[in-house]
Each structure stands twice: as structure tokens, then as C-alpha cells.
Coordinates of N, CA and C in Angstrom, one line a residue:
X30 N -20.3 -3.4 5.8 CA -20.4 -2.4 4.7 C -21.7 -2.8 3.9
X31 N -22.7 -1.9 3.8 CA -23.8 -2.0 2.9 C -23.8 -1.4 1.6
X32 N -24.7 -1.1 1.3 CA -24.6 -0.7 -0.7 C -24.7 0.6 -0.7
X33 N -24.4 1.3 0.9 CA -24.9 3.2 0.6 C -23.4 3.0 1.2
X34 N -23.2 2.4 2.6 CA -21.8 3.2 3.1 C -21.1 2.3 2.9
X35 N -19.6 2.8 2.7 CA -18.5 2.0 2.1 C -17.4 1.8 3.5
X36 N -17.6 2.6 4.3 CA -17.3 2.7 5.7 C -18.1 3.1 6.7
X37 N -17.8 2.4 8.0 CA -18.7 2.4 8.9 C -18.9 4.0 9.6
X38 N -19.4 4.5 10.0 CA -19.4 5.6 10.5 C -18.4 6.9 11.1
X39 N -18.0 5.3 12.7 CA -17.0 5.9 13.3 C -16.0 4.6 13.2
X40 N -15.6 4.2 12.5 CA -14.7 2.9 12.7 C -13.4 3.6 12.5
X41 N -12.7 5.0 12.3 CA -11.4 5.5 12.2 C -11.5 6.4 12.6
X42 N -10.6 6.8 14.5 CA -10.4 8.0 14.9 C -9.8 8.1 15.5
X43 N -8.8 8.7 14.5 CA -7.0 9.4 15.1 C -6.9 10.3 15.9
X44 N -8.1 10.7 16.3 CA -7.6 12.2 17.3 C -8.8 11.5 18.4
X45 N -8.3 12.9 19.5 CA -9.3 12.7 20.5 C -10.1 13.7 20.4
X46 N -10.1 14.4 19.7 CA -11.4 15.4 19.7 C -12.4 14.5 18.7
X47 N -13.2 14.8 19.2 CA -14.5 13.7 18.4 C -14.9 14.6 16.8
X48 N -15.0 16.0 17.2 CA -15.3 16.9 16.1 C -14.4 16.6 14.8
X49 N -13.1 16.4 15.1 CA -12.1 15.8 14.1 C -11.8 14.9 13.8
X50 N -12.3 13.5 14.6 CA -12.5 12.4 13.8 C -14.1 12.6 13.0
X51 N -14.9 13.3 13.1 CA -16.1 13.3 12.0 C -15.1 14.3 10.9
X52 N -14.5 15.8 11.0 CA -13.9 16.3 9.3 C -13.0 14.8 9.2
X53 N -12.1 14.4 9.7 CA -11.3 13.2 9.4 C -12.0 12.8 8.0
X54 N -13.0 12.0 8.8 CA -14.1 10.7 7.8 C -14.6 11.7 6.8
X55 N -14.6 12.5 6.5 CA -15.1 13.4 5.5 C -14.8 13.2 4.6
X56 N -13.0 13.7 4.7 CA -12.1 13.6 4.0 C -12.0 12.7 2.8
X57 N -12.5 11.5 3.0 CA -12.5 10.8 2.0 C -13.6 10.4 1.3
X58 N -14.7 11.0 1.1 CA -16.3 10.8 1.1 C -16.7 9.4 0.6
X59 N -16.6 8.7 1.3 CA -16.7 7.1 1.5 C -17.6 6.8 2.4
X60 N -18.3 7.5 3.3 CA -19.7 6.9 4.5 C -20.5 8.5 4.8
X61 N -21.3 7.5 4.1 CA -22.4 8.3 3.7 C -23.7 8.6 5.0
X62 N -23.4 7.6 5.6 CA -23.9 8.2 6.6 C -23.6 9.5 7.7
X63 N -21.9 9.6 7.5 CA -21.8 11.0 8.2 C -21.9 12.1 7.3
X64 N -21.8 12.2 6.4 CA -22.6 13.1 5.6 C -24.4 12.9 5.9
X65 N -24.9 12.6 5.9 CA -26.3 12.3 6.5 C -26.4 12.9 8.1
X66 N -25.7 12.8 8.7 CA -25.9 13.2 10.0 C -25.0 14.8 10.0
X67 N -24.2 15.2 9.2 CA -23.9 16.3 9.2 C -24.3 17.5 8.2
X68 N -25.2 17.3 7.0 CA -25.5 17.8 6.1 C -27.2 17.5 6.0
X69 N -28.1 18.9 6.1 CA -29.2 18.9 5.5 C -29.9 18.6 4.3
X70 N -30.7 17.7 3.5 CA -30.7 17.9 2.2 C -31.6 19.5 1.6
X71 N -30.6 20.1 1.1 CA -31.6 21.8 0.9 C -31.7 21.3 -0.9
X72 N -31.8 20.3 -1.1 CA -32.1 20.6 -2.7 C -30.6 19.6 -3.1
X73 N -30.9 19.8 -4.7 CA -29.4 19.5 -5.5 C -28.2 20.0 -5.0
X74 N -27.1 19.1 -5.2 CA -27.4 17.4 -5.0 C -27.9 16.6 -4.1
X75 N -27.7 16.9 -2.9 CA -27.8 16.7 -1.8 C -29.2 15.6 -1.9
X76 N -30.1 16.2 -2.7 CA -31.3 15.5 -2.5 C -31.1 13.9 -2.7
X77 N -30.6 14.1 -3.4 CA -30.0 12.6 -4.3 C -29.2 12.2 -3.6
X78 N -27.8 13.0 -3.0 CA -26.8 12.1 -2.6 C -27.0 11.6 -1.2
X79 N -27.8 12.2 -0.5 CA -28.2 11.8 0.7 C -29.4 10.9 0.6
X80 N -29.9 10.6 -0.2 CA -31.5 9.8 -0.2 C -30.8 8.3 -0.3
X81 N -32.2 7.3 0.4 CA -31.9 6.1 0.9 C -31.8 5.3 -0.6
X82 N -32.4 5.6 -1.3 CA -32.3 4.4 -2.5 C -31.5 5.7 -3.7
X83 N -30.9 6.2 -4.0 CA -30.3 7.1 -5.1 C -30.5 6.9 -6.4
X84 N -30.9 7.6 -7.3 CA -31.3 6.8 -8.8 C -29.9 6.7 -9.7
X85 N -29.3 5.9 -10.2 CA -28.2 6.2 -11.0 C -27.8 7.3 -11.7
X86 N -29.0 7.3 -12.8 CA -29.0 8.2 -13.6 C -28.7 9.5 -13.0
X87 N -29.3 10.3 -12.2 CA -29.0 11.1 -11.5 C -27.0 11.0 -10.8
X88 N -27.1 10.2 -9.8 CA -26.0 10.5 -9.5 C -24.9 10.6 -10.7
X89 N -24.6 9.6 -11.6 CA -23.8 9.8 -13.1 C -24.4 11.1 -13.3
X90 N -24.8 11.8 -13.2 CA -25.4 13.5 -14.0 C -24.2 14.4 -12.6
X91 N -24.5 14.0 -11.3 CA -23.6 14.4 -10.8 C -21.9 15.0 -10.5
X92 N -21.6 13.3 -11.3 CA -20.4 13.3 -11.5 C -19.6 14.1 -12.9
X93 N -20.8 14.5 -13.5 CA -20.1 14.8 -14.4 C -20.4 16.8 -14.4
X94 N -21.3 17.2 -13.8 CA -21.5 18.6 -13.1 C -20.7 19.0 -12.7
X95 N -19.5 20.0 -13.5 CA -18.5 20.3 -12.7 C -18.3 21.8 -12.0
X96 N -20.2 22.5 -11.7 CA -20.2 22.9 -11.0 C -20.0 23.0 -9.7
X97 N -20.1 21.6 -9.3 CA -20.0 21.1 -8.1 C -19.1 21.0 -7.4
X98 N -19.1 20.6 -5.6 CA -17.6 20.4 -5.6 C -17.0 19.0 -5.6
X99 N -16.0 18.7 -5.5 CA -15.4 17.6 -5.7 C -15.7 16.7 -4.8
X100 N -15.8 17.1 -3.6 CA -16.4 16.4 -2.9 C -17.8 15.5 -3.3
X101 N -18.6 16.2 -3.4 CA -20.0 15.6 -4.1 C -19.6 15.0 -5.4
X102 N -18.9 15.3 -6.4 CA -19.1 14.3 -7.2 C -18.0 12.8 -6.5
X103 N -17.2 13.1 -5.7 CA -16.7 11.8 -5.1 C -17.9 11.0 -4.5
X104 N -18.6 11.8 -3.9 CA -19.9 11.0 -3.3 C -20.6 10.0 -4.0
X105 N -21.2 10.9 -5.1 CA -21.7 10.0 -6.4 C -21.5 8.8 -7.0
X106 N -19.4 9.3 -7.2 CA -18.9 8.3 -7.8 C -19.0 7.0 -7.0
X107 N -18.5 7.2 -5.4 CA -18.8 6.3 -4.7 C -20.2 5.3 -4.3
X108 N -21.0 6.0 -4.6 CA -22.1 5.5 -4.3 C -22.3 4.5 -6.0
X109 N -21.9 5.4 -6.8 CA -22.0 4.1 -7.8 C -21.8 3.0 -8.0
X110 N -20.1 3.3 -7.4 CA -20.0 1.4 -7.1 C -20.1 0.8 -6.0
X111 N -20.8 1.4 -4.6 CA -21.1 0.3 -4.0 C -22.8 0.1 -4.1
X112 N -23.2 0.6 -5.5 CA -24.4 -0.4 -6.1 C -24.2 -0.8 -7.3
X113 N -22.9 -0.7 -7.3 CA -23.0 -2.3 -8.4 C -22.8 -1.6 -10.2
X114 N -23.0 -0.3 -10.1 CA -22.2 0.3 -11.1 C -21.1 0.4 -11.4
X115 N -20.3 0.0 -12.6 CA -19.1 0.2 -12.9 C -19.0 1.4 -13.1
X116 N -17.5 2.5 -12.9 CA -17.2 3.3 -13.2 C -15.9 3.1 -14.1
X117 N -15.9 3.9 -15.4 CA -14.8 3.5 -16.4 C -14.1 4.8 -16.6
X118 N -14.2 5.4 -15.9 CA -13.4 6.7 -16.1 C -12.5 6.2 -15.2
X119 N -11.4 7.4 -15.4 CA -10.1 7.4 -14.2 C -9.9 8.7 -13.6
X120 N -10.9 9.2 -13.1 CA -10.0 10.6 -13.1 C -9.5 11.0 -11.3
X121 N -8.4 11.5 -11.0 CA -8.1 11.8 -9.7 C -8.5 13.1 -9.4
X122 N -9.9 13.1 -7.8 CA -10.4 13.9 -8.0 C -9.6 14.8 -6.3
X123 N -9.4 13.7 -5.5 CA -8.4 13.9 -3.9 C -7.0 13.4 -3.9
X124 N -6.9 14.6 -2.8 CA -5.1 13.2 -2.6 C -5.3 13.8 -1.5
X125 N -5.4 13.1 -0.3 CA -5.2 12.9 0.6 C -3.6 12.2 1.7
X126 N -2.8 13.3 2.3 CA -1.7 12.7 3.0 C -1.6 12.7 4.3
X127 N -1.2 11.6 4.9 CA -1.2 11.5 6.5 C 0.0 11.3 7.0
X128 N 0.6 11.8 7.8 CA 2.2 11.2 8.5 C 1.5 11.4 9.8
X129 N 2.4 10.5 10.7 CA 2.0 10.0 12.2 C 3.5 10.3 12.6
X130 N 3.4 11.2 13.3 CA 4.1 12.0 14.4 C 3.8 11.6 15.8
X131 N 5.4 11.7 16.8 CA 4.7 11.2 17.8 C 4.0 11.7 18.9
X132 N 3.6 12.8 18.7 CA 2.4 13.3 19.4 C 1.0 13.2 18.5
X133 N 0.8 12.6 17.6 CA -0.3 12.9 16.8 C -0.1 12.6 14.9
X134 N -1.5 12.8 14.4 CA -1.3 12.7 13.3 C -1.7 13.8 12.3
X135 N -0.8 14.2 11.4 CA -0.7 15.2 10.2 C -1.7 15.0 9.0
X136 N -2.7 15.4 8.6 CA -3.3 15.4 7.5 C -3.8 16.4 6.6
X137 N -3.0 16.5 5.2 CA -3.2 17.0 4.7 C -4.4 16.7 3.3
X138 N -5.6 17.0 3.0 CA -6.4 16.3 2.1 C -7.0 18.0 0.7
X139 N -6.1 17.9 -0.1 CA -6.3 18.7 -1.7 C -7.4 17.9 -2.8
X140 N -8.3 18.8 -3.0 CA -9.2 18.5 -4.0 C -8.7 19.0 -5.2
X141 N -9.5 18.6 -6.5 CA -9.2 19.1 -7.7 C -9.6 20.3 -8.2
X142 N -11.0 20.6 -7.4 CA -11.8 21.9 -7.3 C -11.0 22.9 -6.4
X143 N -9.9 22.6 -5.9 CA -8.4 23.7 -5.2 C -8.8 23.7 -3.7
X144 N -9.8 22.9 -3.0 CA -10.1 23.3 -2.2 C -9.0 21.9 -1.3
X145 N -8.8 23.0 0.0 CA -8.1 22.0 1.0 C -8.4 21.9 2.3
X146 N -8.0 21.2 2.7 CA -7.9 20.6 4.3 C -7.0 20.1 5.6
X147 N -6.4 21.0 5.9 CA -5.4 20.2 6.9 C -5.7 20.3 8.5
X148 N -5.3 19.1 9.2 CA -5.8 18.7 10.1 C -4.2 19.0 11.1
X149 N -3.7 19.3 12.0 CA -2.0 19.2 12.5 C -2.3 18.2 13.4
X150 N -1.1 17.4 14.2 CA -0.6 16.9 14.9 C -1.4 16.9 16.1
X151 N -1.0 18.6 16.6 CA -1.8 19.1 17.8 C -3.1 19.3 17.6
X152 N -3.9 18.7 16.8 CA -5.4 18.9 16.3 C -5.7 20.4 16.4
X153 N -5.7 21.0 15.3 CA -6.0 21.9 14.6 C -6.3 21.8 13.1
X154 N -7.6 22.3 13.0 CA -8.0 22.2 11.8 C -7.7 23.9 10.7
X155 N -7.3 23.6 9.2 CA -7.3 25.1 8.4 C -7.9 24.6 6.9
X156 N -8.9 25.4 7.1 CA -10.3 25.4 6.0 C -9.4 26.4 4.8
X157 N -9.3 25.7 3.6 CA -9.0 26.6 2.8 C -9.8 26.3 1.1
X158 N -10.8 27.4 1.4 CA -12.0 27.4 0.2 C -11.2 28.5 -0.7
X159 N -10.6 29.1 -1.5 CA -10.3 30.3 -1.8 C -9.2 29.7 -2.8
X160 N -9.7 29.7 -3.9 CA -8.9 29.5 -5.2 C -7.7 30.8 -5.7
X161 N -6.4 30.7 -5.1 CA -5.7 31.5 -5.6 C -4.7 30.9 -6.9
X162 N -3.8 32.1 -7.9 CA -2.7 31.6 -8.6 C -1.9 31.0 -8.2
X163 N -1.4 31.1 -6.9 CA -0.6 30.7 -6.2 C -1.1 28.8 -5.7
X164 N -2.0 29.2 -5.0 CA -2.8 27.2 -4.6 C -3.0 26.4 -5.4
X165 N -3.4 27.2 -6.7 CA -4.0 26.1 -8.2 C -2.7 25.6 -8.7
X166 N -1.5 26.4 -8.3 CA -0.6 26.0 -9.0 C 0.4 25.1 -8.3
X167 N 0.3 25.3 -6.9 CA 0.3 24.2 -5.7 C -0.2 23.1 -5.8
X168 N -1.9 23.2 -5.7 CA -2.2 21.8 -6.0 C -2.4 21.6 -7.6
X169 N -2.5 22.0 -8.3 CA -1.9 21.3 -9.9 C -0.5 20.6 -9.3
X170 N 0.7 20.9 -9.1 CA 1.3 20.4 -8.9 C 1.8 18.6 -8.0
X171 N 0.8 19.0 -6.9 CA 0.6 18.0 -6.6 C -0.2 16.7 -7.4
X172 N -1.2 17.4 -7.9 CA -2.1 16.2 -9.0 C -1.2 15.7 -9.8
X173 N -0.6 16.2 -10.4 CA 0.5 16.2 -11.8 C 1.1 14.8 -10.7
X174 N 2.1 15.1 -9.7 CA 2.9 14.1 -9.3 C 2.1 12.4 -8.6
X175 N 0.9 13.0 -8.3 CA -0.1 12.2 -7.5 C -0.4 11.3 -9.0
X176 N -1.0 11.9 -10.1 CA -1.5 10.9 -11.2 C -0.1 9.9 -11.5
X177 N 0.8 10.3 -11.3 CA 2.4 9.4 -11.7 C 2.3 8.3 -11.2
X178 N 1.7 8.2 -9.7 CA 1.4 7.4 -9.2 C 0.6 6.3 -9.7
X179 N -1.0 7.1 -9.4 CA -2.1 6.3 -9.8 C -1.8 5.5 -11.0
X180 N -0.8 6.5 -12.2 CA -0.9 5.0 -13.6 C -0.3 4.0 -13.2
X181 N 0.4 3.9 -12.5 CA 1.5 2.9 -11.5 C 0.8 1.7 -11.0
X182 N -0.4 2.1 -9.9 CA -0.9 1.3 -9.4 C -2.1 0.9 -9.4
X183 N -2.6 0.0 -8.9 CA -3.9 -0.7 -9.1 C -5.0 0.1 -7.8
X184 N -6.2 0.2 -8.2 CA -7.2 0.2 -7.2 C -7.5 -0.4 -6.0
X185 N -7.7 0.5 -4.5 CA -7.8 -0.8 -3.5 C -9.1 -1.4 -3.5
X186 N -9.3 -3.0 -3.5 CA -10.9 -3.3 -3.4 C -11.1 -3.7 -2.2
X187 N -10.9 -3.1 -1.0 CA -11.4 -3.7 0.6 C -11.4 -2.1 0.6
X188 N -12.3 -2.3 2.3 CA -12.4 -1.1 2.8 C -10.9 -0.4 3.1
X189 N -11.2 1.1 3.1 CA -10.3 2.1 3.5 C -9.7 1.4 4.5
X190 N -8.5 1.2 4.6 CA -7.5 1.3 6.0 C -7.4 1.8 6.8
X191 N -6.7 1.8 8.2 CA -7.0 2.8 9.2 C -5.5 3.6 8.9
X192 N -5.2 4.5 9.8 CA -4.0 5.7 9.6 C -3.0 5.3 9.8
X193 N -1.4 5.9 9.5 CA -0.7 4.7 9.5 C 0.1 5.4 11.2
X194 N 0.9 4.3 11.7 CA 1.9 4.4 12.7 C 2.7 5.4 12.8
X195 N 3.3 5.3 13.7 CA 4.5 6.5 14.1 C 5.6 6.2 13.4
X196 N 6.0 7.1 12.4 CA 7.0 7.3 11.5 C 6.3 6.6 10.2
X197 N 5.6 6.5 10.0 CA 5.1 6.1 8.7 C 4.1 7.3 7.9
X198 N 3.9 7.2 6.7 CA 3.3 7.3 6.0 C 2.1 7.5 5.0
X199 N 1.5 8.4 4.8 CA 0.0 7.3 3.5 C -0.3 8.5 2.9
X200 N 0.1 7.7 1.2 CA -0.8 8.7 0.7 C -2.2 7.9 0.0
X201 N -3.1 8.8 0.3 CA -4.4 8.0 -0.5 C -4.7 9.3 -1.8
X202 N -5.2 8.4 -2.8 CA -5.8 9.0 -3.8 C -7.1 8.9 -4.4
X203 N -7.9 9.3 -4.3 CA -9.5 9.2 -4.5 C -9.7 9.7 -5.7
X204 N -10.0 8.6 -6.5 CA -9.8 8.2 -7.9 C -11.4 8.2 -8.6
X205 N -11.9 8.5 -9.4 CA -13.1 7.9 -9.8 C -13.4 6.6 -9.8
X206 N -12.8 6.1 -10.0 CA -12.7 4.6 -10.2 C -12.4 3.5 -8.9
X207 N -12.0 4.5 -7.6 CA -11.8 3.6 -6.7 C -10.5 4.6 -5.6
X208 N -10.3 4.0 -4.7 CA -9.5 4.2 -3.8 C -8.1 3.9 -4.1
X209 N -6.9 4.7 -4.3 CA -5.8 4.0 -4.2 C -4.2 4.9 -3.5
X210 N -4.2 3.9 -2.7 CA -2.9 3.8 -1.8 C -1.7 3.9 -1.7
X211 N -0.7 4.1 -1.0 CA 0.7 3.7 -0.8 C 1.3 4.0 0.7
X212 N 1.5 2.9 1.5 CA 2.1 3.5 3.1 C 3.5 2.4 2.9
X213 N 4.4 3.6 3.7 CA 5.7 3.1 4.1 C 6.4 3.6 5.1
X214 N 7.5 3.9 5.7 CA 8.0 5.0 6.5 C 8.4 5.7 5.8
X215 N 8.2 7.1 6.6 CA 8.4 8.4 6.0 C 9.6 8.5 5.1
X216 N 10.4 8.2 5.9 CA 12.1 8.6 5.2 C 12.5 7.2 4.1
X217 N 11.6 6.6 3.9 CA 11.9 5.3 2.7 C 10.8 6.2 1.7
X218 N 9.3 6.1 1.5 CA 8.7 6.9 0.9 C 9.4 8.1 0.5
X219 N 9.6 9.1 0.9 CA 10.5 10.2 0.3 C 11.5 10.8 -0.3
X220 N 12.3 9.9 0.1 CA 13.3 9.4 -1.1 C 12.7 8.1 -2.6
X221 N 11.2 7.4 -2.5 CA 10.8 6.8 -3.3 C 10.9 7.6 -4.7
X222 N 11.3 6.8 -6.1 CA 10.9 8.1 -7.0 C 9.3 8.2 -7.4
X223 N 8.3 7.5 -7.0 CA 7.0 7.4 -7.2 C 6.2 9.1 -5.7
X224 N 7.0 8.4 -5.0 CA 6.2 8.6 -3.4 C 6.8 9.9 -3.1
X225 N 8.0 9.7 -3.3 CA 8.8 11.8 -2.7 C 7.9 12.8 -3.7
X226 N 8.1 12.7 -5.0 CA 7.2 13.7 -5.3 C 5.9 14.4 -4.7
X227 N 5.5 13.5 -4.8 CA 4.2 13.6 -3.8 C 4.2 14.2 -2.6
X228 N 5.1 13.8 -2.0 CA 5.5 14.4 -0.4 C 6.1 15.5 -0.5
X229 N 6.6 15.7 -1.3 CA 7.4 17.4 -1.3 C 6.4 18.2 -1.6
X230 N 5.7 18.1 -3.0 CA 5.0 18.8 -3.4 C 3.3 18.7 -2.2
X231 N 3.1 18.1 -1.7 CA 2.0 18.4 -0.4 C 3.0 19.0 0.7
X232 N 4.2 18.9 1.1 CA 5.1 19.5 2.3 C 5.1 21.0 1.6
X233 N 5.0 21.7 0.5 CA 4.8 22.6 -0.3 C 3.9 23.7 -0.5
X234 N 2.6 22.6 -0.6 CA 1.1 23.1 -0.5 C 0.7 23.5 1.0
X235 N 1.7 22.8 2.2 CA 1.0 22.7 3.2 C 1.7 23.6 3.9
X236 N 3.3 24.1 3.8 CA 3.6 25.5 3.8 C 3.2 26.4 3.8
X237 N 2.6 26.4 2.4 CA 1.9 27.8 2.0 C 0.8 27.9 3.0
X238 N 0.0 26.8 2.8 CA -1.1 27.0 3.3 C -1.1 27.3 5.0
X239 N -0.3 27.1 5.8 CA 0.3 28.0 7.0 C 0.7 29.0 7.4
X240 N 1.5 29.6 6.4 CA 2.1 30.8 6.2 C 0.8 31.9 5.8
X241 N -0.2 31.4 5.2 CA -1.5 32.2 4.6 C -2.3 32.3 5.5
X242 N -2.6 31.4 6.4 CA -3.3 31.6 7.9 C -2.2 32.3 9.1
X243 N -0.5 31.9 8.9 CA -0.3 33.4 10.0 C -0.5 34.6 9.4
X244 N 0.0 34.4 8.6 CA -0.2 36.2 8.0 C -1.9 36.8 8.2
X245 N -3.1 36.0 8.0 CA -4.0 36.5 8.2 C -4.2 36.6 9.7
X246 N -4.0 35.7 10.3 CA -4.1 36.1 11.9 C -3.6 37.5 12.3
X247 N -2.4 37.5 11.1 CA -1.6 38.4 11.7 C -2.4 40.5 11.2
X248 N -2.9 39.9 10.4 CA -3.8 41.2 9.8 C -4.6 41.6 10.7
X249 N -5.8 40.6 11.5 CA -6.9 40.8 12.1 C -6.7 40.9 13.6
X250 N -5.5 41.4 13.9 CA -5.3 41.6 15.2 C -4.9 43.3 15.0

């Protein structure tokens, strides 16, 4: 780990399609070099968040741009502290959830900006950019139960971990302030009173968010 990436490239990949171990690593915008190898710089932010030496001041102007997406200011935040800037805020900007199925692994990853990501089992990926009443209040939901957490726990200071096992668990939360965790097996987690919340309310968001891609399939045929 150097002072731009906080993870190695390709050092975590759950699936066999290669295309979805790079969205995977996305997911958490912690290596900055696959953003570099996936993203052009066309201007702000990008200029900044992709460039070899990044100026602080700038990236802090980022994080606090909330025209942006969440993604990029996660970038920022990240890049701040692996040069050595403290960040003193707290704010949860991802929640990221994985369950390991035994054909494969589930991931579901909600931003604060409403935007989502789910990855299935049978590798399939569903892009969902589209802020409805219905999603905001899905993932509000989720945040609400996800921050219950974060006051709970402490920040992880090592790199990201890899995905968890068959019948297990993870939720991650991508924090301004750092990375933070919880894996257990599924059916101990979900009954947790910290951890079920969390799991219901993303088994909820990720419902919907299925049911909104059949139905559209089902229009455009």
C-alpha cells in the first residue's frame, strides 16, 4: 500500500468474470489506481482525483461539493488519509453488503447520493442511477440503521479484507473517517440487534431494486 492506493489493484476477486471483479473494487473507492485505468480525466474532479501528487486543498473542496457523487467525494476522503491528513468529520457516505452463497457471492453496495449497485450470486450486475420516493426512502432507511451501527464501532486501520465465506456475512461502511466493518454468519448477524437491521432493511432495498428491473424488462419487450 502506497500514499495514492489504499488497496492493491486486483488483490480481491470473487467472481470469475474479470469485468466484475474491477465494478467489485469500485465499490469501495479505496484503489485508485482502478479508477485510473477505468476513468478518463475530462476535467473536475477527476483532474485532481486521478492526478499523481493531488493537492489537499483541492481534494477537502471535493468532499465537501455535494454536487458530486458520493463516490468521488469517497475518493477524496480516501486519498486524504492515505497522505497523512486527518479527517474529523464522520459522515457515512456507502454501505456496502456481501453474503456468500454457495454458488457465488451477493453484493449489494447504496450510496448516500441514492445511487446503487448490486452484483447476484450468478454474476449479474443492476446499475441503479435514478433517484426515486420510493429508493430515497429505501436507502434513507438503510443509512438510519447502518449509522446505529457505525456509533457502535470503531474504524478499521488495515487494509480492506477479502469477502466473507459460505454462509457468512459483511457489512462494510464507508465512513468519512475510515472503513468500518462487521462479518459473522448470516443467521447469527440477523438476528444481531446492531446487524439484522441492516440486513433487512438492504434485503428490502434489494427487493425493490429487482422487482424494478423485472418490470422494466418486462415493458421493453
Amino acid at each position: 500500500m502506497n500514499s495514492i492506493n489504499l488497496m492493491p489493484e486486483h488483490s480481491i476477486a470473487p467472481y470469475a468474470n474479470e469485468g466484475l471483479n474491477r465494478i467489485y473494487g469500485l465499490l469501495f473507492c479505496d484503489t485508485i489506481d482502478l479508477y485510473k485505468s477505468e476513468t478518463k480525466p475530462t476535467g473536475y474532479p477527476w483532474d485532481t482525483l486521478l492526478s499523481d501528487n493531488p493537492d489537499p486543498n483541492e481534494l477537502t473542496a471535493i468532499t465537501t461539493d455535494n454536487t458530486l457523487e458520493t463516490r468521488q467525494q469517497l475518493l477524496a476522503y480516501n486519498l486524504l488519509r492515505a497522505k497523512g491528513f486527518p479527517v474529523h468529520t464522520k459522515a457515512l457516505l456507502g454501505v456496502i453488503i456481501e453474503v456468500s452463497l454457495g454458488d457465488g457471492l451477493d453484493v449489494l453496495a447504496a450510496y448516500s447520493d441514492g445511487t446503487c449497485r448490486y452484483i447476484n450470486h450468478i454474476e449479474s450486475l443492476l446499475v441503479w442511477d435514478t433517484q426515486t420516493e420510493k429508493t430515497n426512502q429505501l436507502v434513507g432507511q438503510l443509512f438510519s440503521d447502518s449509522l446505529n451501527v457505525v456509533k457502535r464501532i470503531g474504524p478499521w486501520d488495515q487494509a480492506r479484507t477479502t469477502f466473507p465465506g459460505e454462509g457468512m456475512v459483511k457489512l462494510t461502511f464507508l465512513v468519512s473517517d475510515g472503513l468500518y466493518f462487521g462479518q459473522g454468519p448470516f443467521d447469527v448477524l440477523q438476528n444481531d440487534s446492531m446487524g439484522g437491521p441492516v440486513i433487512d432493511s438492504a434485503t428490502r432495498l434489494m427487493t425493490y431494486l429487482i422487482d424494478q428491473r423485472i418490470a422494466s424488462n418486462k415493458s421493453t419487450k
